CSV table of C-alpha atoms in Angstrom, one decimal:
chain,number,residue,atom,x,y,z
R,1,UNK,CA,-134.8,185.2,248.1
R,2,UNK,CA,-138.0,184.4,249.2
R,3,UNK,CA,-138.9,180.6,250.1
R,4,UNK,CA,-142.2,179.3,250.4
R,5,UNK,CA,-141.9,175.1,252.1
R,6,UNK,CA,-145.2,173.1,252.1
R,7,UNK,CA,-144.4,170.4,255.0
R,8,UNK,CA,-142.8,170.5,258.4
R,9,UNK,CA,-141.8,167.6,259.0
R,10,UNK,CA,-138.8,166.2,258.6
R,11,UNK,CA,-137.4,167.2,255.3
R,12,UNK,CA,-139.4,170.3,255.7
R,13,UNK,CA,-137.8,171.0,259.4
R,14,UNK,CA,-134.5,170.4,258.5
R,15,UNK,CA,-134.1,172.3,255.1
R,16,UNK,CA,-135.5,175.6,257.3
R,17,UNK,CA,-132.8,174.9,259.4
R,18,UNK,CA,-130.2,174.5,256.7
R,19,UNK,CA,-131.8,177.8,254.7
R,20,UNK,CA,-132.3,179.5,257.8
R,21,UNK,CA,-128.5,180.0,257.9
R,22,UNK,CA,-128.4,182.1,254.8
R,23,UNK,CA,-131.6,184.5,256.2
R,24,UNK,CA,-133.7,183.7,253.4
R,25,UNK,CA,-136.9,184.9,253.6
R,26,UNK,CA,-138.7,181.7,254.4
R,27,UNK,CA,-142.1,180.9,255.3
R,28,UNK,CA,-143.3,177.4,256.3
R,29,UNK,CA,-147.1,175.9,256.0
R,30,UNK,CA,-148.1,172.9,258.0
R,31,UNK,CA,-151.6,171.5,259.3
R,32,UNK,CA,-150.0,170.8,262.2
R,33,UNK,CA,-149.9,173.2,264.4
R,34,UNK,CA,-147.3,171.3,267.4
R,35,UNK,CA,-145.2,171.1,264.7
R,36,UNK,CA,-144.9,174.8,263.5
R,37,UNK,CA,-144.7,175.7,267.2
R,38,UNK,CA,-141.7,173.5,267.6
R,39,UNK,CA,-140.1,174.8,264.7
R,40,UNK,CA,-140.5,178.8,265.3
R,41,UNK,CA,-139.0,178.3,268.6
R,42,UNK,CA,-136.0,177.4,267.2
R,43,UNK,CA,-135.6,178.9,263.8
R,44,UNK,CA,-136.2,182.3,262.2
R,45,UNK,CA,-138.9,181.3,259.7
R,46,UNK,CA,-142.5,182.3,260.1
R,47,UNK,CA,-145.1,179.7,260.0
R,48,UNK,CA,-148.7,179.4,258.7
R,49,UNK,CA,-151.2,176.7,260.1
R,50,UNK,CA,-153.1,175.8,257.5
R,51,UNK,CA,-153.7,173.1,254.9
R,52,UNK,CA,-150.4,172.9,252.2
R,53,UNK,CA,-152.8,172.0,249.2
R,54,UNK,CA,-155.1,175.2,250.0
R,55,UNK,CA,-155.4,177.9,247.0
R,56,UNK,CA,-156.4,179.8,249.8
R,57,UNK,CA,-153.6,179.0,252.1
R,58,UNK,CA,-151.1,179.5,249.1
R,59,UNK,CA,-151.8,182.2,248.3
R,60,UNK,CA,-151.6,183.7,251.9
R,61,UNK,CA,-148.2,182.5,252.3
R,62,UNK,CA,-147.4,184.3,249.2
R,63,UNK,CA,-146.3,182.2,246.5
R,64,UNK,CA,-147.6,184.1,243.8
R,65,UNK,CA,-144.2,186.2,244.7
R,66,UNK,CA,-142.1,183.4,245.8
R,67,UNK,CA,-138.6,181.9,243.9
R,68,UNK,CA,-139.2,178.7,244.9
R,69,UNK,CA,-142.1,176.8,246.7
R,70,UNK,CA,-140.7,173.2,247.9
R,71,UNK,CA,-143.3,170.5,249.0
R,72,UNK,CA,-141.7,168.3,251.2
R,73,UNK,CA,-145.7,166.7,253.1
R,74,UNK,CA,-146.3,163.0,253.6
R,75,UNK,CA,-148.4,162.8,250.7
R,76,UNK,CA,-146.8,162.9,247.2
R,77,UNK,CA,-150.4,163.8,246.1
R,78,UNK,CA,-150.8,167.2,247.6
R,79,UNK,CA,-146.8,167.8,247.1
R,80,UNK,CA,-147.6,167.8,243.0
R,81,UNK,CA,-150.9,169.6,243.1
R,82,UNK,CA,-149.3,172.1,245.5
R,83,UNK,CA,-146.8,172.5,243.5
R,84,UNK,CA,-149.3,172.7,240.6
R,85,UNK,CA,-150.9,175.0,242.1
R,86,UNK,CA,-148.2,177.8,243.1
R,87,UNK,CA,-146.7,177.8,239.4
R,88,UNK,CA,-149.7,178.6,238.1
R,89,UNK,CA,-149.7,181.3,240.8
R,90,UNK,CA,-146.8,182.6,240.1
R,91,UNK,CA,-144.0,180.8,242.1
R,92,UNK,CA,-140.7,181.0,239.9
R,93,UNK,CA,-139.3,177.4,240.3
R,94,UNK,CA,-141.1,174.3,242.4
R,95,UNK,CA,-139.7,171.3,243.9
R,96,UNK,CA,-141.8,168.5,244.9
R,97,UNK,CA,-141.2,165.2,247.4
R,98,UNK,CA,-142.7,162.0,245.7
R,99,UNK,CA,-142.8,158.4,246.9
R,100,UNK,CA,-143.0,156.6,243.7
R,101,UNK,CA,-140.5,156.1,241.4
R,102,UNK,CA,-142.1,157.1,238.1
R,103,UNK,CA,-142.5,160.8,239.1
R,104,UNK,CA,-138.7,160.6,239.2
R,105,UNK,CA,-137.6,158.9,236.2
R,106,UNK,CA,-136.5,161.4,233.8
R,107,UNK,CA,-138.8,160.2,231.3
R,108,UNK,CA,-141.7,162.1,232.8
R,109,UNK,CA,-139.7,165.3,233.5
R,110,UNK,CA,-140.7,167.2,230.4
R,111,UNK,CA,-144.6,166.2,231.2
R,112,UNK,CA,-144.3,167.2,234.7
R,113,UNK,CA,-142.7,170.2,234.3
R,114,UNK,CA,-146.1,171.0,232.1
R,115,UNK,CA,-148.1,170.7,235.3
R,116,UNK,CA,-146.2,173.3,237.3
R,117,UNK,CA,-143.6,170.5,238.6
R,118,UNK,CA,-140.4,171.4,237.8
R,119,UNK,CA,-138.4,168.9,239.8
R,120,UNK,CA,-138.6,166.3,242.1
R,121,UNK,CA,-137.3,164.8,244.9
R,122,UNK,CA,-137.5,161.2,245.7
R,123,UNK,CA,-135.5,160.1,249.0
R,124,UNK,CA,-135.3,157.1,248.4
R,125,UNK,CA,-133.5,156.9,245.7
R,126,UNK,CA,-131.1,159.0,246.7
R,127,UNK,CA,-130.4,157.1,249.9
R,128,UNK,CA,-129.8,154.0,247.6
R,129,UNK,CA,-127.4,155.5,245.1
R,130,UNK,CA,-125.6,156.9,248.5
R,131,UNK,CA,-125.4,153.2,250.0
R,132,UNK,CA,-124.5,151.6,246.5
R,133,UNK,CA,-121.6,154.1,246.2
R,134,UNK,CA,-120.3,153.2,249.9
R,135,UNK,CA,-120.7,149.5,249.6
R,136,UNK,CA,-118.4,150.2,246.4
R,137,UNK,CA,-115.4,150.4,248.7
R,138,UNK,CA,-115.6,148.9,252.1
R,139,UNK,CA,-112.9,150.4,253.4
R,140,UNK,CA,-114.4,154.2,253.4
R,141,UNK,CA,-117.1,155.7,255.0
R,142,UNK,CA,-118.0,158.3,252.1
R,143,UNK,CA,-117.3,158.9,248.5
R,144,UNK,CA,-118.2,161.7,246.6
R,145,UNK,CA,-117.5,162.1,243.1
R,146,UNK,CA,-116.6,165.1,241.7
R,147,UNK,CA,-116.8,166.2,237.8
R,148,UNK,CA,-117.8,162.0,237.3
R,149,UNK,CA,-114.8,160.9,238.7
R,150,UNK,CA,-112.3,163.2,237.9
R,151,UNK,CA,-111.8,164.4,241.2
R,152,UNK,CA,-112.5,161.9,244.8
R,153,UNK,CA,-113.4,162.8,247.9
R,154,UNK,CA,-113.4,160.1,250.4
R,155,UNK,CA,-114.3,160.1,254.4
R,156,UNK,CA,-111.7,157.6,256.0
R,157,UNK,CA,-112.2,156.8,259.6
R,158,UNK,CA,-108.3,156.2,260.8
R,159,UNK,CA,-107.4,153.0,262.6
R,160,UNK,CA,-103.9,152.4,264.5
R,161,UNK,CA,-102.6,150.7,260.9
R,162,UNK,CA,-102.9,154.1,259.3
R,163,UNK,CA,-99.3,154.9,258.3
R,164,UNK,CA,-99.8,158.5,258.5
R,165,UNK,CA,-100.6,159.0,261.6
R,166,UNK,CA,-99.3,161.5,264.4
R,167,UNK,CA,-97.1,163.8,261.6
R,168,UNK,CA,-97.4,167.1,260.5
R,169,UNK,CA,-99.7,167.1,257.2
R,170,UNK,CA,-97.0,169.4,256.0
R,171,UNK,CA,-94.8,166.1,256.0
R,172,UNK,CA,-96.7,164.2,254.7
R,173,UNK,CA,-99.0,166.0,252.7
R,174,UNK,CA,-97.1,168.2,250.2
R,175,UNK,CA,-96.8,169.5,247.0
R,176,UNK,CA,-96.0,166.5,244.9
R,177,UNK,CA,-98.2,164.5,247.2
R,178,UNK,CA,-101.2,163.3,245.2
R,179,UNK,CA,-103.7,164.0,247.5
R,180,UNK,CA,-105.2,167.2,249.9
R,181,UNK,CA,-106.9,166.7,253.5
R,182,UNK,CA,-109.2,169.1,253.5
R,183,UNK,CA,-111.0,168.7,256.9
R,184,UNK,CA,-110.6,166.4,260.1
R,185,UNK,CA,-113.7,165.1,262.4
R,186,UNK,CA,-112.4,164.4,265.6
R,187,UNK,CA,-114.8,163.3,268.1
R,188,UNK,CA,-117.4,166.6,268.1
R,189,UNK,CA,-114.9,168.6,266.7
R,190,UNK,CA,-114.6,169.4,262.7
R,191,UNK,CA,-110.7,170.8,261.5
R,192,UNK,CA,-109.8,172.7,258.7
R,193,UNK,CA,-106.3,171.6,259.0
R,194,UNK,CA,-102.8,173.6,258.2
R,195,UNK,CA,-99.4,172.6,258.2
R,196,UNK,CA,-98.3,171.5,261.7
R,197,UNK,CA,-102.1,169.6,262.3
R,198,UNK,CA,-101.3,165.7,262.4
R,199,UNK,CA,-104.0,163.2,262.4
R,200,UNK,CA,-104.8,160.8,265.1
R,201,UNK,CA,-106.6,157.2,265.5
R,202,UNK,CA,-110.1,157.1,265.2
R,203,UNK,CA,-110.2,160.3,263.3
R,204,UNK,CA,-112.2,160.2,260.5
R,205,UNK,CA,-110.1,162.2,257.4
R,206,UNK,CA,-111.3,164.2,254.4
R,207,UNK,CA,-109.1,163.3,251.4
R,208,UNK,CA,-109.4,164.4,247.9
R,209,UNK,CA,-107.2,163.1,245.1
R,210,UNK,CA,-107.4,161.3,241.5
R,211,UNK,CA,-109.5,158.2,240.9
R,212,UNK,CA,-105.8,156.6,239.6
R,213,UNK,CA,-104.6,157.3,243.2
R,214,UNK,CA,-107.0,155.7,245.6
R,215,UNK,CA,-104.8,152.8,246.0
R,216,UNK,CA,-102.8,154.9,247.4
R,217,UNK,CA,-104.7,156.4,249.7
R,218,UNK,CA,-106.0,152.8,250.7
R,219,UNK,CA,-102.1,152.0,251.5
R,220,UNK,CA,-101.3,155.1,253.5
R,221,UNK,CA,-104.2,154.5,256.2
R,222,UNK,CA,-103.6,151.0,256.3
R,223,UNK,CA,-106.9,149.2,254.6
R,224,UNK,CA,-105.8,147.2,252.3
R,225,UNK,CA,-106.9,144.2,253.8
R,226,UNK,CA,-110.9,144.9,253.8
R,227,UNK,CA,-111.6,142.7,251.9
R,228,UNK,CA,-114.3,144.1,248.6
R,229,UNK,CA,-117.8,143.4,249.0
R,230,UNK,CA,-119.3,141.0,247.0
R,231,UNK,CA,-121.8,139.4,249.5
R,232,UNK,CA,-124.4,141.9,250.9
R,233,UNK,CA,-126.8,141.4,253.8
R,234,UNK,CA,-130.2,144.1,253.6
R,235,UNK,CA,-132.0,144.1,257.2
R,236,UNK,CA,-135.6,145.8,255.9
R,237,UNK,CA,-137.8,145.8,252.6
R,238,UNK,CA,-138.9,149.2,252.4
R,239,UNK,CA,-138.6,151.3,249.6
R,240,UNK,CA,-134.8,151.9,250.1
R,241,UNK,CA,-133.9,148.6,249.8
R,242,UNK,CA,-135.8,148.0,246.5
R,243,UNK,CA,-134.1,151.2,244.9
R,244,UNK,CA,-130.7,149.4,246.4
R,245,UNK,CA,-131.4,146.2,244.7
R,246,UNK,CA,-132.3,147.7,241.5
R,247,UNK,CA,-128.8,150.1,241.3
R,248,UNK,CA,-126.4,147.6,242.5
R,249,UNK,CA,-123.9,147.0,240.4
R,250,UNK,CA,-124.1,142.7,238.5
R,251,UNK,CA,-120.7,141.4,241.2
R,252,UNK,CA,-122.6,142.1,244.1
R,253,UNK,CA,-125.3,139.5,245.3
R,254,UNK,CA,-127.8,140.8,248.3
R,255,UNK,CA,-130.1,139.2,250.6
R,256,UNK,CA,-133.0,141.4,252.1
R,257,UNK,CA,-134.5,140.0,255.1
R,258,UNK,CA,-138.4,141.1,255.9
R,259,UNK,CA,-140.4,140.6,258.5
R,260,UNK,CA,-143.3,141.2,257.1
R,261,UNK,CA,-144.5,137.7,255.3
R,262,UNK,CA,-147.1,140.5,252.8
R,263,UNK,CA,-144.2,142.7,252.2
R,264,UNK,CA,-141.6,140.0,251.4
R,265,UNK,CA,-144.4,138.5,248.4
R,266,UNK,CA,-144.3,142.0,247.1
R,267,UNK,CA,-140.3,142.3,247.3
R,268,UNK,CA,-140.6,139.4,244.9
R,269,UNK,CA,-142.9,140.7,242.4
R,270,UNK,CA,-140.9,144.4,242.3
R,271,UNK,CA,-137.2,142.3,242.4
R,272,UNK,CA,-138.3,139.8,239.6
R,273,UNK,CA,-135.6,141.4,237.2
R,274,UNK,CA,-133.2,142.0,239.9
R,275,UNK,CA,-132.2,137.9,240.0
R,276,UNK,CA,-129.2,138.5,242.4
R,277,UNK,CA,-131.5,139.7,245.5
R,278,UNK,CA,-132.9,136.6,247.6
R,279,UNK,CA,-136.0,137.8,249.8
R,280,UNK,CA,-136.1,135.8,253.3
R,281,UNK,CA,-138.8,136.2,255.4
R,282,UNK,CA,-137.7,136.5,258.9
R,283,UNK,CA,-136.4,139.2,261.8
R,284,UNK,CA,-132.7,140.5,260.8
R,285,UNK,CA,-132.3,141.0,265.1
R,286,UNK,CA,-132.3,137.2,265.1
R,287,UNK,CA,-128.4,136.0,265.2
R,288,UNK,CA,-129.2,132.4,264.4
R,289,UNK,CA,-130.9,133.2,261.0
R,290,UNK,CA,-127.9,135.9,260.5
R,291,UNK,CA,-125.9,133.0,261.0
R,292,UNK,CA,-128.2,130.6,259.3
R,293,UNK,CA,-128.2,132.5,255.8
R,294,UNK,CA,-124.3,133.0,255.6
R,295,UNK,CA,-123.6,136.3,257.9
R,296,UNK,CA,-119.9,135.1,258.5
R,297,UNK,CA,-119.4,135.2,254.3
R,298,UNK,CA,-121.4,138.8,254.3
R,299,UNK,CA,-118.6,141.7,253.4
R,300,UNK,CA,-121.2,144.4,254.1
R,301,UNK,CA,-124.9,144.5,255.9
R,302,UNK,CA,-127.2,147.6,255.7
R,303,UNK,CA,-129.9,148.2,257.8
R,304,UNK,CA,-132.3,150.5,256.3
R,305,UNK,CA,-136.1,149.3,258.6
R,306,UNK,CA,-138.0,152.6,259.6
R,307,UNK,CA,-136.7,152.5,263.3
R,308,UNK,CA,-133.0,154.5,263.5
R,309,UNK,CA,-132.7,152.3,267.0
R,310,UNK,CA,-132.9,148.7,265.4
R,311,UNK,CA,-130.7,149.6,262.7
R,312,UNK,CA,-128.1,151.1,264.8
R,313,UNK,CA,-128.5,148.0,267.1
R,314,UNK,CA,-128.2,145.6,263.9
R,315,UNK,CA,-125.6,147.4,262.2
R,316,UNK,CA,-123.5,147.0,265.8
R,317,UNK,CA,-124.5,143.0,266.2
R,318,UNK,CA,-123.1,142.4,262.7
R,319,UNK,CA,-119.6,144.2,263.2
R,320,UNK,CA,-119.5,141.9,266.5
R,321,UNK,CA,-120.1,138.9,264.1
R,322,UNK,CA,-117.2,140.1,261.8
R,323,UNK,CA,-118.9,142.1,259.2
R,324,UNK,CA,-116.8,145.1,258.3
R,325,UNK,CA,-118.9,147.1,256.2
R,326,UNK,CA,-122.3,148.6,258.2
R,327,UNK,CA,-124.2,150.8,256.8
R,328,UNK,CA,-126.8,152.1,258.9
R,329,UNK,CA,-130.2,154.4,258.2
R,330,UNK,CA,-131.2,157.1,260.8
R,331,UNK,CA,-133.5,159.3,259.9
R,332,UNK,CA,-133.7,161.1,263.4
R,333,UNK,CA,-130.8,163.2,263.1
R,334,UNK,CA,-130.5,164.0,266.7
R,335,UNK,CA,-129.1,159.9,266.7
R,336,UNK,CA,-126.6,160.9,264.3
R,337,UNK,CA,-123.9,161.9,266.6
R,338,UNK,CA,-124.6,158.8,269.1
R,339,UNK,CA,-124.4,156.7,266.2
R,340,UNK,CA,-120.8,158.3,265.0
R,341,UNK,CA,-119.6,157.5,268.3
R,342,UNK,CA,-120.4,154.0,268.5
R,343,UNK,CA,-118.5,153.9,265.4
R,344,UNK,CA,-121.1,151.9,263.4
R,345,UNK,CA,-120.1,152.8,259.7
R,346,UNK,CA,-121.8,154.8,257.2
R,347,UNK,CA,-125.1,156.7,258.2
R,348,UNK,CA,-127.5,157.4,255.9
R,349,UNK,CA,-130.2,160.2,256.3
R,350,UNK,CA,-132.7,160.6,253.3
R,351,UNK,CA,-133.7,164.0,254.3
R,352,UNK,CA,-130.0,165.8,254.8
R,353,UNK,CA,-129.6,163.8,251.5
R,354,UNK,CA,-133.1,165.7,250.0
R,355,UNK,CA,-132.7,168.9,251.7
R,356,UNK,CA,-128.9,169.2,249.9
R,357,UNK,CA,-130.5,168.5,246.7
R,358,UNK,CA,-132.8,170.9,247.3
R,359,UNK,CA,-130.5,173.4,248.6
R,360,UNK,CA,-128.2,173.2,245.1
R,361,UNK,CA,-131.2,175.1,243.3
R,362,UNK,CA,-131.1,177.8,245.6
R,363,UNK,CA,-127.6,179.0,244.8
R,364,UNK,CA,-127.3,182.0,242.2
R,365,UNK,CA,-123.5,181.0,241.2
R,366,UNK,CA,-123.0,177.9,238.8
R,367,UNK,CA,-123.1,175.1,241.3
R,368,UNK,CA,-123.8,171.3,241.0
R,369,UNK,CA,-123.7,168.6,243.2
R,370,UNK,CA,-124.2,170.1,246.6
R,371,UNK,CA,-124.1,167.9,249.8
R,372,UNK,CA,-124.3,168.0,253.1
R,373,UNK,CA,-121.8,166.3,255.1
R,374,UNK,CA,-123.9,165.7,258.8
R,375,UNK,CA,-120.9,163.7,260.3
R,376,UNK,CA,-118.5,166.9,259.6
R,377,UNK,CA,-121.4,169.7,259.6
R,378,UNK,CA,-120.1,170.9,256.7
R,379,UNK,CA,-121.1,171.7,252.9
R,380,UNK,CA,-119.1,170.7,250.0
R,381,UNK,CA,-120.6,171.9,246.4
R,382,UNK,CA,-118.7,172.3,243.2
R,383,UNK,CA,-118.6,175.4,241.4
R,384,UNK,CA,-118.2,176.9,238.2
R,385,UNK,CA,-116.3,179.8,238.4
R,386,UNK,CA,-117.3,182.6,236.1
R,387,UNK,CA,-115.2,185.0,233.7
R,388,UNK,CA,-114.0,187.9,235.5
R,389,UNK,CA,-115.3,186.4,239.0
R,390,UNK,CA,-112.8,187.3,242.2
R,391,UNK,CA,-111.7,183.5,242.7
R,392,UNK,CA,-109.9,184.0,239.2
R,393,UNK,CA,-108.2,187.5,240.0
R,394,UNK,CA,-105.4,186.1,242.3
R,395,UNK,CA,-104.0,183.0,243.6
R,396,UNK,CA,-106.0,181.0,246.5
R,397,UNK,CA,-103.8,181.8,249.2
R,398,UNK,CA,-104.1,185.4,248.1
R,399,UNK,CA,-108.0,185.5,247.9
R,400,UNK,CA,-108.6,185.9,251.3
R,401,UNK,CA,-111.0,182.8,251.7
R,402,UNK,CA,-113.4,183.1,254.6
R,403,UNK,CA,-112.5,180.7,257.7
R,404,UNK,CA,-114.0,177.6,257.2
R,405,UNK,CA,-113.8,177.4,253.7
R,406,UNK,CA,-111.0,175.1,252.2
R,407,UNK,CA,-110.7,174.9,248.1
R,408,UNK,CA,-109.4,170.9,247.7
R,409,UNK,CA,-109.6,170.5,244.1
R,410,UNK,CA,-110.6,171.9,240.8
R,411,UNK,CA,-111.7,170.0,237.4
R,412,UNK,CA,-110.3,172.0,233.9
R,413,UNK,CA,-110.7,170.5,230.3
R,414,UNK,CA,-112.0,166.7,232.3
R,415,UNK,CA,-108.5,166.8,234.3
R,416,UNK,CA,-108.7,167.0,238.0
R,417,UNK,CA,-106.0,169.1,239.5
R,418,UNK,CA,-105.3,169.0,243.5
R,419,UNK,CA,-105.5,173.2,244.8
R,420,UNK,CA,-102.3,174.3,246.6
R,421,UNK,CA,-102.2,178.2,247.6
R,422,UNK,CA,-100.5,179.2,244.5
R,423,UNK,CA,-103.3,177.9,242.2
R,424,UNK,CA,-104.4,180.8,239.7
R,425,UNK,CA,-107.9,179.0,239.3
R,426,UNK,CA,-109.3,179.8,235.5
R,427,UNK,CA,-112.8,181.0,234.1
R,428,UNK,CA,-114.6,177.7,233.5
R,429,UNK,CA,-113.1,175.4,236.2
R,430,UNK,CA,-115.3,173.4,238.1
R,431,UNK,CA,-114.0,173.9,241.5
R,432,UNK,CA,-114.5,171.8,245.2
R,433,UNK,CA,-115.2,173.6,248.0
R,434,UNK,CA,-115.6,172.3,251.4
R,435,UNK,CA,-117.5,174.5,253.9
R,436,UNK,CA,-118.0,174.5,257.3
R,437,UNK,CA,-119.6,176.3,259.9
R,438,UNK,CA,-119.5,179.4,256.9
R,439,UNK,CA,-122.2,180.8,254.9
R,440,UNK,CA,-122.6,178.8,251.8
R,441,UNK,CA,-124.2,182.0,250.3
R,442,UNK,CA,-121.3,184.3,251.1
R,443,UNK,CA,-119.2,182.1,249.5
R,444,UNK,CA,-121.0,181.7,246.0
R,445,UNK,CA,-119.7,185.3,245.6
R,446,UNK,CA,-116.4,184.6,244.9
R,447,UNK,CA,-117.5,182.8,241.5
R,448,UNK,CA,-120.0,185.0,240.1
């Protein structure tokens, strides 16, 4: 497949590292030349210097023979005429990065998709339904929804309460069990567990199971006393927090602190519908305003300014004040991993969030809801598997499923169903797949 991405920055940088693993056929165009030199250093992509919105340029890289063109700059502008621009070229499918909302709402799909843009891509919404669904249930790091709801997974860092702690999984994790783990972070490390694995403290566990049965779950690692999060604290206005504010569910009331006195008038005027967000002008690294506007009654506080430092910083000053729920935003993934190990909360990164979005449309198998999971480095999509395709020819543990790769869970006629080795998975099931360290691509083969 060949790949043509206008942008190498970050979203652009990243998703040629995360393509780059499948040896696509990738070619990335910048103005910015450090940048490209940076990149092809590291990464088997070539690189052209030249200006993304160019005709010229465009055509150079050779999107007139391209599958898919992604446009990924700084400026949502020259991401839709590019994009414009290499469909009417030839370029099979594009993708495009905005900043503003309306290019995203659904409502304008049909008239974009006129103009050469056949999908978009906006961050920031994407952060803010990831934050929503994690402020949801403050006792988990990640939830991930499979089939809508018929199938959970959930990211559960393990404290010393845990009751299933320092066992074999095959104890405590069989058949009639109502729940698989399908993978284990612990500390740098990522487990696809067997039988005689156990978990420890501080590791942070990959469950799937029913909707009905996260109770449970919430019993057997000990969290039933966090308490539900009603009360939410927002250090930052940016765009994040507005998409926040507006997908929050009506039981949750949030308070966005803003430095910026300008920004905070305009949080008004976008917020004048959302009546349960209060806009306070002032620095959310201040303790005594923390204190001053109710941080000891917060269940959850979210730090989502532009600078991954302050957030971490914040997110770790409000868990010393008693907040259990901290979500942070780092957008420089190489703070990822210091941020895990101070053991902050949930991290969210717009572009791993983008570049998985992205990612879905490059697969040739029936596959929805791709994402990338930094904290494990791991992929986990659900797929469709096809009539007469090698998953449905023999049971799983007979299938000879590349290392790695761990089926959790599969969705047939709305019913989610937990995959043990004798499963005989059926044409038409949607099924989970949790990836790590293994070619996504090689994979996909197994259901087409």
């Amino acid at each position: 497949m060949k790949i043509v991405i206008a942008g190498a920055r970050a979203i652009g940088t990243y998703l040629a590292k995360l393509l780059s693993r499948n040896n696509e056929d990738i070619i990335l165009i910048d103005d910015d030349e450090d940048s490209l030199d940076s990149i092809s250093t590291d990464l088997d992509v070539l690189t052209l210097h030249a200006n993304p919105g160019s005709i010229k340029a465009l055509r150079q890289a050779g999107v007139q023979n391209c599958d898919l063109f992604i446009a990924v700059t700084l400026d949502q502008h020259i991401n839709l005429e590019s994009c414009a621009i290499a469909k009417s070229l030839g370029a099979k499918r594009t993708v495009a990065k905005v900043e503003d909302y309306e290019f995203a709402d659904p409502e304008n799909a049909e008239m974009l998709q006129s103009i050469g843009v056949d999908s978009t891509i906006y961050p920031e919404l994407l952060g803010a339904k990831d934050i929503v669904n994690g402020l949801k249930m403050s006792w988990v790091r990640l939830r991930w929804d499979v089939h809508n709801g018929a199938l959970v997974m959930l990211g559960i860092k393990l404290r010393e309460t845990a009751q299933i702690l320092n066992q074999p999984l095959k104890d405590i994790c069989g058949p009639e069990d109502p729940y698989l783990i399908v993978a284990i972070k612990r500390g740098n490390e990522t487990i696809i567990p067997k039988g005689n694995d156990q978990l420890q403290v501080n590791d942070l566990a990959y469950f799937m199971t029913k909707r009905n049965n996260i109770p449970l779950i919430r019993k057997l690692v000990g969290k039933e006393g966090y308490a539900d999060v009603k009360n939410v604290m927002v250090m930052g206005g940016g765009k994040t927090a507005v998409r926040t504010a507006s997908t929050m569910p009506d039981y949750m009331k949030m308070k966005i602190i803003e430095i910026d006195p300008a920004r905070c008038e305009r949080l008004n005027e976008l917020l004048l519908d959302a009546d349960r967000a209060l806009v306070i002008n002032g620095d959310g690294r201040d303790v005594s305003l923390l204190v001053e506007e109710g941080i000891k009654n917060t269940q959850a506080f979210v730090a989502v300014t532009g600078n991954a430092e302050t957030n971490i910083l914040a997110c770790l000053t409000a868990k010393r004040m008693g907040v259990r729920k901290t979500v942070a935003m780092v957008e420089n993934i190489d703070y990822v991993d210091m941020a895990e190990s101070l053991d902050i909360g949930t991290i969210i990164n717009k572009k791993a969030i983008a570049a998985s979005h992205i990612y879905e449309m490059l697969m040739d198998a029936d596959v929805s809801n791709v994402r990338f999971l930094m904290s494990a480095n791991a992929d986990v999509a659900e797929f469709v598997a096809q009539p007469g395709s090698k998953v449905t020819r023999k049971k799983v543990f007979e299938l000879g499923i590349p290392y790695g790769m761990t089926i959790g869970g599969l969705v047939r006629n709305g019913e989610g169903i937990l995959v043990r080795g004798g499963t005989q998975i059926q044409a038409g099931d949607n099924v989970v797949v949790f990836c790590h360290n293994a070619d996504m691509k090689r994979i996909e083969k197994f259901f087409l």
